[in-house]
Tab-separated table of C-alpha atoms in Angstrom:
chain	number	residue	atom	x	y	z
A	1	ILE	CA	53.802	60.364	119.665
A	2	ASP	CA	52.713	60.649	115.801
A	3	GLY	CA	52.702	63.604	113.377
A	4	HIS	CA	52.837	64.053	109.717
A	5	VAL	CA	55.534	67.509	108.922
A	6	ILE	CA	55.391	69.321	105.122
A	7	PHE	CA	58.255	71.226	104.443
A	8	ASP	CA	59.828	73.331	101.723
A	9	GLY	CA	63.716	74.388	101.377
A	10	VAL	CA	65.112	73.125	104.373
A	11	GLU	CA	69.338	73.200	103.733
A	12	ASP	CA	72.011	70.055	104.148
A	13	LYS	CA	74.509	72.710	104.988
A	14	ASN	CA	76.838	69.452	105.174
A	15	ALA	CA	75.630	68.806	101.954
A	16	GLY	CA	75.448	72.451	100.596
A	17	HIS	CA	72.316	71.292	98.467
A	18	VAL	CA	68.893	72.762	99.273
A	19	TYR	CA	65.617	70.016	99.507
A	20	SER	CA	62.233	70.445	98.623
A	21	GLY	CA	59.164	69.067	98.478
A	22	GLY	CA	59.206	66.047	101.077
A	23	HIS	CA	57.711	65.134	104.320
A	24	VAL	CA	58.566	64.695	107.732
A	25	GLY	CA	56.685	61.731	109.281
A	26	VAL	CA	56.937	61.400	113.312
A	27	MET	CA	56.625	57.896	115.467
A	28	GLY	CA	58.055	57.963	118.763
A	29	PHE	CA	61.257	59.110	118.656
A	30	ASN	CA	62.278	58.113	114.972
A	31	SER	CA	62.454	60.457	112.311
A	32	THR	CA	61.842	60.040	108.046
A	33	VAL	CA	62.879	62.471	105.277
A	34	VAL	CA	61.848	61.846	102.283
A	35	VAL	CA	62.648	63.842	99.329
A	36	ASN	CA	61.336	64.582	96.217
A	37	ASP	CA	63.899	67.499	94.732
A	38	VAL	CA	66.904	67.676	95.389
A	39	TYR	CA	68.273	71.713	93.983
A	40	ALA	CA	72.069	72.406	94.592
A	41	VAL	CA	72.147	76.452	96.140
A	42	PRO	CA	73.326	77.968	92.974
A	43	ALA	CA	77.255	79.295	93.486
A	44	VAL	CA	77.595	82.896	93.647
A	45	GLY	CA	79.089	84.617	91.319
A	46	LEU	CA	80.191	84.405	87.419
A	47	THR	CA	81.407	81.704	85.247
A	48	GLY	CA	82.605	83.754	82.625
A	49	LEU	CA	82.949	88.078	81.454
A	50	GLN	CA	83.930	89.574	78.479
A	51	VAL	CA	84.564	93.007	77.201
A	52	SER	CA	83.832	94.047	73.037
A	53	GLY	CA	87.461	94.405	71.232
A	54	ALA	CA	89.677	93.985	74.481
A	55	THR	CA	91.147	90.950	75.888
A	56	LEU	CA	91.166	90.798	79.962
A	57	SER	CA	94.270	90.126	81.771
A	58	PRO	CA	94.126	88.776	83.703
A	59	ALA	CA	92.251	85.298	81.847
A	60	PHE	CA	88.848	85.216	83.392
A	61	ASP	CA	88.682	83.200	86.331
A	62	LYS	CA	86.170	82.295	88.790
A	63	ALA	CA	88.603	83.469	91.839
A	64	GLN	CA	89.763	86.301	89.909
A	65	THR	CA	87.730	89.739	90.643
A	66	ASP	CA	89.716	92.381	89.345
A	67	TYR	CA	90.646	92.759	85.990
A	68	GLU	CA	92.467	95.398	83.282
A	69	ALA	CA	91.413	95.707	79.086
A	70	PHE	CA	93.175	98.340	76.882
A	71	VAL	CA	91.770	99.608	74.207
A	72	ASP	CA	92.914	102.097	71.508
A	73	CYS	CA	92.011	106.159	70.999
A	74	GLY	CA	89.659	104.874	67.780
A	75	THR	CA	87.166	102.871	70.766
A	76	GLU	CA	84.888	104.428	72.290
A	77	THR	CA	82.724	102.300	74.029
A	78	VAL	CA	82.706	98.797	75.083
A	79	ARG	CA	80.089	95.858	75.968
A	80	VAL	CA	80.812	93.605	78.917
A	81	THR	CA	79.477	90.042	78.792
A	82	PRO	CA	79.070	88.449	81.774
A	83	GLU	CA	77.939	84.870	82.656
A	84	ALA	CA	76.491	82.903	86.236
A	85	GLY	CA	74.291	80.368	86.206
A	86	SER	CA	70.666	80.105	86.632
A	87	GLY	CA	69.507	82.219	90.163
A	88	VAL	CA	71.852	85.155	89.804
A	89	GLU	CA	70.773	88.499	89.036
A	90	ILE	CA	74.273	90.579	87.497
A	91	THR	CA	74.294	94.455	87.106
A	92	VAL	CA	76.861	96.275	84.205
A	93	SER	CA	77.128	99.201	85.857
A	94	GLY	CA	73.839	99.236	87.769
A	95	GLU	CA	72.103	98.350	84.613
A	96	ALA	CA	70.745	94.750	84.867
A	97	VAL	CA	71.805	92.048	82.314
A	98	GLU	CA	70.698	88.978	81.636
A	99	SER	CA	73.675	86.203	81.732
A	100	GLY	CA	75.265	85.552	78.606
A	101	SER	CA	73.791	88.820	76.530
A	102	ALA	CA	75.482	92.133	75.994
A	103	SER	CA	75.534	95.286	78.434
A	104	GLY	CA	74.197	98.445	77.160
A	105	GLU	CA	77.230	100.933	75.154
A	106	ILE	CA	79.571	102.425	77.896
A	107	ALA	CA	81.890	104.419	77.048
A	108	LEU	CA	84.609	105.322	77.828
A	109	ALA	CA	87.227	108.568	78.182
A	110	PRO	CA	90.843	108.861	77.636
A	111	GLY	CA	93.219	107.279	80.751
A	112	GLU	CA	90.980	104.595	83.129
A	113	ASN	CA	87.755	103.963	83.078
A	114	VAL	CA	86.458	102.040	85.826
A	115	ILE	CA	82.736	99.172	85.018
A	116	THR	CA	81.376	97.057	87.862
A	117	VAL	CA	79.873	94.035	87.388
A	118	THR	CA	77.902	92.604	90.028
A	119	ALA	CA	75.990	88.874	90.505
A	120	SER	CA	73.995	88.382	93.240
A	121	SER	CA	71.670	85.034	94.431
A	122	TRP	CA	69.924	84.916	97.524
A	123	ASN	CA	73.199	83.303	99.305
A	124	GLY	CA	76.034	86.046	97.764
A	125	GLU	CA	76.845	88.335	96.039
A	126	LYS	CA	80.392	88.856	94.376
A	127	THR	CA	81.729	92.469	92.509
A	128	TYR	CA	84.152	92.602	89.884
A	129	THR	CA	85.773	95.090	88.297
A	130	ILE	CA	87.182	95.795	85.128
A	131	SER	CA	89.420	98.840	84.709
A	132	VAL	CA	89.346	99.579	80.625
A	133	TYR	CA	92.504	101.845	80.015
A	134	ARG	CA	92.128	103.891	76.723
A	135	LEU	CA	95.006	105.295	75.510
A	136	PRO	CA	94.673	108.727	73.808
A	137	PHE	CA	96.894	108.682	70.274
A	138	GLU	CA	95.045	108.474	67.635
A	139	ASP	CA	98.920	106.899	65.960
A	140	VAL	CA	98.134	104.398	68.458
A	141	HIS	CA	96.107	101.731	67.365
A	142	GLN	CA	95.580	97.491	68.736
A	143	GLU	CA	97.317	95.754	65.671
A	144	ASP	CA	100.250	97.123	66.339
A	145	TRP	CA	102.312	94.884	67.312
A	146	PHE	CA	104.081	97.092	69.857
A	147	ILE	CA	100.467	97.887	71.306
A	148	ASP	CA	101.163	95.951	74.884
A	149	SER	CA	104.114	97.551	75.023
A	150	ILE	CA	102.884	101.370	75.033
A	151	HIS	CA	99.965	100.964	77.392
A	152	TYR	CA	102.241	99.853	79.799
A	153	VAL	CA	104.948	103.238	79.582
A	154	TYR	CA	101.701	105.032	79.644
A	155	GLN	CA	99.276	103.960	82.129
A	156	ARG	CA	102.853	103.719	84.291
A	157	GLY	CA	103.288	106.725	83.436
A	158	ILE	CA	107.061	105.951	82.035
A	159	MET	CA	106.309	107.649	78.611
A	160	ILE	CA	103.828	110.101	78.004
A	161	GLY	CA	104.167	111.137	74.243
A	162	HIS	CA	104.970	113.540	71.763
A	163	ASN	CA	101.588	115.711	72.699
A	164	GLU	CA	98.069	114.543	73.800
A	165	ARG	CA	97.067	112.971	71.195
A	166	GLU	CA	100.309	111.082	69.313
A	167	PHE	CA	102.437	109.323	70.566
A	168	ASP	CA	104.611	109.242	68.008
A	169	PRO	CA	106.007	105.887	67.333
A	170	ASN	CA	107.864	105.345	64.471
A	171	MET	CA	110.498	108.978	65.260
A	172	PRO	CA	113.650	108.174	66.569
A	173	MET	CA	114.764	107.972	70.891
A	174	ILE	CA	117.162	110.147	71.635
A	175	ARG	CA	119.451	110.068	74.542
A	176	ALA	CA	117.345	112.899	76.754
A	177	ASP	CA	114.479	110.994	76.481
A	178	THR	CA	116.093	108.103	76.953
A	179	ALA	CA	117.719	109.301	80.617
A	180	LEU	CA	114.888	110.749	81.124
A	181	VAL	CA	112.846	107.478	80.601
A	182	LEU	CA	115.231	105.883	84.209
A	183	TYR	CA	115.137	108.719	85.226
A	184	ARG	CA	116.643	108.095	88.788
A	185	VAL	CA	118.627	105.038	87.916
A	186	GLU	CA	121.858	106.055	88.365
A	187	GLY	CA	124.645	105.653	85.879
A	188	ILE	CA	122.509	103.649	83.768
A	189	ALA	CA	122.846	106.218	79.759
A	190	THR	CA	126.832	107.359	80.377
A	191	GLY	CA	127.957	109.145	78.194
A	192	TYR	CA	130.606	109.075	75.480
A	193	SER	CA	134.475	108.360	76.057
A	194	SER	CA	135.016	112.277	74.194
A	195	GLY	CA	133.698	113.418	78.215
A	196	LEU	CA	130.274	114.945	75.816
A	197	PHE	CA	126.663	113.192	76.822
A	198	GLY	CA	125.074	113.706	73.162
A	199	THR	CA	122.040	114.442	74.553
A	200	ALA	CA	120.037	114.723	71.451
A	201	ASP	CA	121.195	112.404	69.644
A	202	PRO	CA	119.494	109.586	68.825
A	203	VAL	CA	119.659	105.680	70.389
A	204	THR	CA	121.192	103.124	68.345
A	205	ARG	CA	120.112	99.497	68.495
A	206	GLU	CA	123.288	98.548	69.941
A	207	GLN	CA	123.038	101.681	72.831
A	208	ALA	CA	119.583	100.572	73.492
A	209	VAL	CA	120.932	97.427	74.560
A	210	THR	CA	123.245	97.903	76.060
A	211	ILE	CA	121.358	100.328	78.242
A	212	LEU	CA	118.831	98.122	79.088
A	213	PHE	CA	121.446	95.137	80.215
A	214	ARG	CA	122.778	97.378	83.035
A	215	TYR	CA	119.825	98.995	83.677
A	216	ALA	CA	118.520	95.267	84.051
A	217	SER	CA	122.000	94.528	86.136
A	218	ARG	CA	121.151	97.389	88.744
A	219	LYS	CA	118.401	96.276	89.514
A	220	GLY	CA	119.737	92.955	90.225
A	221	TYR	CA	118.186	90.856	87.403
A	222	ALA	CA	119.629	87.606	86.148
A	223	VAL	CA	122.208	88.977	83.060
A	224	ASP	CA	124.009	85.531	82.375
A	225	GLU	CA	121.569	84.344	79.243
A	226	ARG	CA	124.201	84.676	76.214
A	227	THR	CA	123.887	83.123	72.762
A	228	SER	CA	125.844	83.040	69.286
A	229	LEU	CA	124.746	86.095	66.707
A	230	ASP	CA	127.546	84.530	64.379
A	231	ARG	CA	123.244	83.597	62.532
A	232	PHE	CA	122.626	87.741	61.983
A	233	ALA	CA	124.473	88.441	58.614
A	234	ASP	CA	125.661	91.672	60.133
A	235	ALA	CA	126.564	90.368	63.333
A	236	GLY	CA	130.881	91.310	62.456
A	237	GLN	CA	128.766	95.076	62.732
A	238	VAL	CA	127.844	94.938	66.353
A	239	SER	CA	130.551	97.551	68.344
A	240	GLY	CA	132.756	95.955	70.875
A	241	PHE	CA	130.876	97.558	73.795
A	242	ALA	CA	127.893	96.101	72.548
A	243	GLU	CA	128.763	92.693	72.055
A	244	GLU	CA	128.494	90.857	75.338
A	245	THR	CA	124.692	93.372	75.341
A	246	MET	CA	123.172	92.595	72.224
A	247	GLU	CA	124.936	88.824	73.016
A	248	TRP	CA	122.474	89.491	75.966
A	249	ALA	CA	119.493	90.587	74.475
A	250	VAL	CA	119.063	88.345	71.745
A	251	ALA	CA	119.360	85.088	73.914
A	252	ARG	CA	116.532	87.388	75.870
A	253	GLY	CA	114.307	87.596	73.186
A	254	ILE	CA	114.914	91.495	73.798
A	255	ILE	CA	116.639	91.355	70.403
A	256	SER	CA	115.059	89.286	67.568
A	257	GLY	CA	116.427	90.620	64.075
A	258	LYS	CA	114.935	92.833	60.938
A	259	TYR	CA	113.766	90.956	58.136
A	260	ASP	CA	112.923	87.879	59.063
A	261	GLN	CA	115.424	87.488	61.709
A	262	THR	CA	118.254	88.076	59.562
A	263	VAL	CA	119.908	90.784	60.446
A	264	LEU	CA	120.543	92.799	63.694
A	265	ASP	CA	120.800	96.317	62.040
A	266	PRO	CA	123.277	97.568	65.395
A	267	GLN	CA	123.525	100.876	64.076
A	268	SER	CA	119.765	102.319	63.073
A	269	TYR	CA	118.342	104.205	65.642
A	270	ALA	CA	116.305	101.795	68.507
């Protein structure tokens, strides 16, 4: 038997490649394959992903498909920039986007906004989800040092703000608010020795760390760490009931001190 077969696009499944532009010559029971060109099968998925004005959480990873991003009230739109290898078609919420190019502006409502990014090629499809959370508060900004904490408590319903448009981050926290935040965590916020709870009293910094210490203990978290308070000029102003919990809070980085970490200011409001 003698023959000559022309082929294009034969897949070698073991090596994960596709061979194109060769020929097979058949002589008796022996076959010879001559390969003129080899190219790798394009990987299904993205090689990069960015959201304008925000940082993905977690950081982009090829194996990760679900992400979060957080923006403040002033961010009304975002653009998504995906990246992929050749031969991969990309859509962002249904809009075709070239690799390395930004999508059109995507409007954001207060709260959660879900953006889907799909990467597809002849050998499969992969979909990514980005949940962009936009705060509704006009007095909180992305550059504020406490922004991550506000995103955390707001998205989980722990704190909902002073009203629909204001979080009032600099307002002292009263004891009733603290008790509400720790709702159903029995015994975390106790009353005064006088027998009163002091519902409307602002919470001081030393009281706040004491409450957090009790919460951590109740949840079974490690609370053994301690560090000396001697480096703080006002260490002697820490009340007796809060000495141990303040040592724990400083050791854990919960309290770092004011004015270049020189004072604890334990009696000021949290």
